[in-house]
XYZ file of C-alpha atoms in Angstrom:
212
model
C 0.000 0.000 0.000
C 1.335 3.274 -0.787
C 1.215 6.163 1.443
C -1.300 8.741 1.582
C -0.207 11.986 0.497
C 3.028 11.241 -1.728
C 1.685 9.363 -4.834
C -0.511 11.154 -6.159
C -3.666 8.659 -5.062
C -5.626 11.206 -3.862
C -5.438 13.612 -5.992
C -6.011 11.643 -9.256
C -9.072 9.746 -7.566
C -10.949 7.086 -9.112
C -14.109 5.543 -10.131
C -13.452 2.193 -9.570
C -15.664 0.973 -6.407
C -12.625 -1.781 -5.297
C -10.080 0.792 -5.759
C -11.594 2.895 -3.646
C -12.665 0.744 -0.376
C -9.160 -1.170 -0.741
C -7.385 2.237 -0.377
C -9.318 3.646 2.551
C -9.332 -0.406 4.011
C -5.390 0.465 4.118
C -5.842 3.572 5.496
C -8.039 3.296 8.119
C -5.967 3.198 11.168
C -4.308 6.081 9.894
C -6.623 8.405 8.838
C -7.781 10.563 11.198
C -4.223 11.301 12.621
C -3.232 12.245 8.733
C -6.273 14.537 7.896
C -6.044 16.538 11.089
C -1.985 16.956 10.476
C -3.584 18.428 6.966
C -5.486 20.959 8.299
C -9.342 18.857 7.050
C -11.875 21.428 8.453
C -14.598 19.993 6.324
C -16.323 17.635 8.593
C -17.064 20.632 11.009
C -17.727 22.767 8.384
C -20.537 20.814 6.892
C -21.978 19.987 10.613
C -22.429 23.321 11.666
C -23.703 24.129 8.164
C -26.819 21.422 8.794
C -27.133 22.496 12.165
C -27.832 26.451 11.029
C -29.828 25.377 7.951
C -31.977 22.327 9.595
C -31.626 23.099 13.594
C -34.361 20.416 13.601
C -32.517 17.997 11.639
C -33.377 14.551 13.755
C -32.629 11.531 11.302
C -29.287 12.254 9.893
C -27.469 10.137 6.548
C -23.392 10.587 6.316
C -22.637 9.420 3.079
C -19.193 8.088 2.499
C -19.198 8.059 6.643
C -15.288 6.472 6.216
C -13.961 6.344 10.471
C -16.736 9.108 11.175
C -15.003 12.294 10.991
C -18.354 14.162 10.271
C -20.794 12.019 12.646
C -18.582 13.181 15.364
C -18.534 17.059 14.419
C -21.949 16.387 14.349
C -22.271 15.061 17.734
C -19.679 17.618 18.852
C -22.611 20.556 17.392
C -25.119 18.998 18.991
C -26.890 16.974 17.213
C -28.359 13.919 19.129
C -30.801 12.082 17.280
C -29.990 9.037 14.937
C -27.128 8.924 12.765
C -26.956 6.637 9.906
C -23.083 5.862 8.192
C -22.614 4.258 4.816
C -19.232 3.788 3.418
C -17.468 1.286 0.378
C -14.695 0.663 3.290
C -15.192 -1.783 5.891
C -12.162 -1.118 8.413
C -13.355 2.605 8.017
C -16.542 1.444 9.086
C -15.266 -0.855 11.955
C -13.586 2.754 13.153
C -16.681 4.744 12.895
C -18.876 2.441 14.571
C -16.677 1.835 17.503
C -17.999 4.498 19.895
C -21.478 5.017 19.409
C -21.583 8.239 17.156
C -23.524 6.295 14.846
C -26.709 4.390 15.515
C -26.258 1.952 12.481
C -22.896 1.407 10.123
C -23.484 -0.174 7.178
C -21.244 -1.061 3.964
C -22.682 1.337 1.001
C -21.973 2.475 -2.707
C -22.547 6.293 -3.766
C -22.703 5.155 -7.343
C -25.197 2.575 -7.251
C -28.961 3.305 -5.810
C -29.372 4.293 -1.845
C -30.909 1.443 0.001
C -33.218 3.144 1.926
C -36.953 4.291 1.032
C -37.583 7.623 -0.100
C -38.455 10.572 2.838
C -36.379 9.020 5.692
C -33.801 11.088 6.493
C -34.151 14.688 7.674
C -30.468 15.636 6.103
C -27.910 13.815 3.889
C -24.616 14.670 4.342
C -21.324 13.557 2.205
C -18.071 15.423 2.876
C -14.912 14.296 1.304
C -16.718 11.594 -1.225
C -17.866 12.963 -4.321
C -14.064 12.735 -5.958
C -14.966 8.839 -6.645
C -18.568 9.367 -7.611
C -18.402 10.550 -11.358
C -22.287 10.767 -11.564
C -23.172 13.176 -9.628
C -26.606 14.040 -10.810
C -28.056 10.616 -9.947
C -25.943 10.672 -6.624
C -27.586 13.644 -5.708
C -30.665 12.546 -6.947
C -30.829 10.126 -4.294
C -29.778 12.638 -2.006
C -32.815 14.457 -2.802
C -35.455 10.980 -2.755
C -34.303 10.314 0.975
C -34.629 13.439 2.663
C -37.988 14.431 3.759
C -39.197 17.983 2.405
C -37.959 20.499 3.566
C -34.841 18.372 4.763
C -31.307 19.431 3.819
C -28.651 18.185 1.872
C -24.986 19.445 2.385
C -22.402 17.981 -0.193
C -18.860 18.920 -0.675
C -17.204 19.009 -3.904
C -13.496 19.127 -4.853
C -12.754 22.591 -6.814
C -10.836 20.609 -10.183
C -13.678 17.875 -9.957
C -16.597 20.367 -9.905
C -15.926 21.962 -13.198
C -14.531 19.323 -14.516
C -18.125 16.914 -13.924
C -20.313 20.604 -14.395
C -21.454 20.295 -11.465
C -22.928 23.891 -11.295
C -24.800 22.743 -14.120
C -26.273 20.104 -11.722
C -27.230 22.466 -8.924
C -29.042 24.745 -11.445
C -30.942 21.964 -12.998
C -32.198 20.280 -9.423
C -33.249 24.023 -9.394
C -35.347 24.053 -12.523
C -37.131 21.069 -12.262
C -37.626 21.644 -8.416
C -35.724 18.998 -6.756
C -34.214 21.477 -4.135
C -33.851 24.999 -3.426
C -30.210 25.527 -2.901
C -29.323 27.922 0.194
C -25.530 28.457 -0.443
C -23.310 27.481 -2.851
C -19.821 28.322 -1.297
C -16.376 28.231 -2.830
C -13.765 27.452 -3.531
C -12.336 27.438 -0.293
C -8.819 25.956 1.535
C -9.746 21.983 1.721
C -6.501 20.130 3.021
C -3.932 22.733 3.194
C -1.526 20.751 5.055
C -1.311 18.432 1.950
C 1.484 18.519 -0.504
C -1.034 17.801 -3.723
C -3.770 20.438 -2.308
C -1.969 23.219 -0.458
C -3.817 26.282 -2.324
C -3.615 24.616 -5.222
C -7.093 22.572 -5.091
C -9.966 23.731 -2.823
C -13.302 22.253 -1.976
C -17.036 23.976 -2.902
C -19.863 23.819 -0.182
C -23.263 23.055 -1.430
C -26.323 23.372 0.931
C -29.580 22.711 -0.321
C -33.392 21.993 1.215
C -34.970 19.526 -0.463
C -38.602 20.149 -2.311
């Protein structure tokens, strides 16, 4: 296994589903330690950003959960009713479901269909995922179908990978056709600046948006 932060891995990305959970599977017992030497406000970020947008929030989905980074800044903010992880890792997930942040862990793939029922979550979010999710329309499409109305959804996106997949194109169209009403789009702004491939050199956009 290579090491995080010196080949290139993480900034390239990658589609590929295996790729992807055998990567974070090696990095697991090392990741938290890593992304706080690199400066990785996002998980905090994105909780207090639910937290002012859906104070009410009670049923909560972390997308791409990995060790559960973001389900504990959203503990830390307050939030104390159920948590839901998914993530393609599953010694991430062994991490994150360790001390009780989450009420359920459960193995999960952004790129294929959410298996949950539409209107059960009262906010979605996904920080740090979206790099290995090159649909994002239909990802956020799901988003949309699980949150209850009036529910948020707060997604990051990379600053390279966001024009490169159009993804203000995306935002505008969930717009049109009603899908959500976004309340900020923010951006781009420092995402790992402890990093030798990020420094300024690749930020992150912040996309909040209550759901129709």
């Amino acid at each position: 296994m290579s090491t995080p932060g010196d080949d290139g891995w993480l900034a390239a990305g990658t589609a590929d589903p295996g790729d992807v959970a055998s990567y974070y599977d090696g990095w697991a017992a090392n990741y938290d330690g890593d992304l706080d030497s690199w400066e990785y406000l996002s998980p905090r970020i994105v909780a207090d950003l639910i937290g002012e947008c859906c104070p009410d929030a009670n049923e909560v989905l972390d997308a791409g959960c990995g060790t559960g980074l973001a389900g504990r800044a959203l503990r830390a903010s307050g939030h104390a009713g159920p948590l839901v992880g998914i993530d393609l890792s599953e010694l991430s997930l062994e991490i994150a479901g360790r001390d009780g942040t989450y009420t359920a862990v459960s193995r999960g793939d952004l790129q294929q269909p959410l298996p949950f029922g539409d209107d059960v979550f009262d906010a979605v979010m996904c920080v740090g995922v979206m790099t290995y999710v090159p649909d994002v329309e239909s990802c956020w499409r799901e988003f949309a179908r699980v949150v209850r109305s009036g529910g948020v959804v707060v997604v990051t996106q990379r600053e390279d990978v966001w024009h490169e997949r159009r993804t203000a194109a995306v935002v505008e169209r969930f717009e049109r056709d009603g899908t959500w009403t976004s309340v900020q789009v923010s951006g781009p702004e420092p995402y790992l600046p402890g990093h030798v491939d990020f420094a300024d050199r690749i930020g992150v956009y912040y996309v909040v948006s209550l759901v129709s």
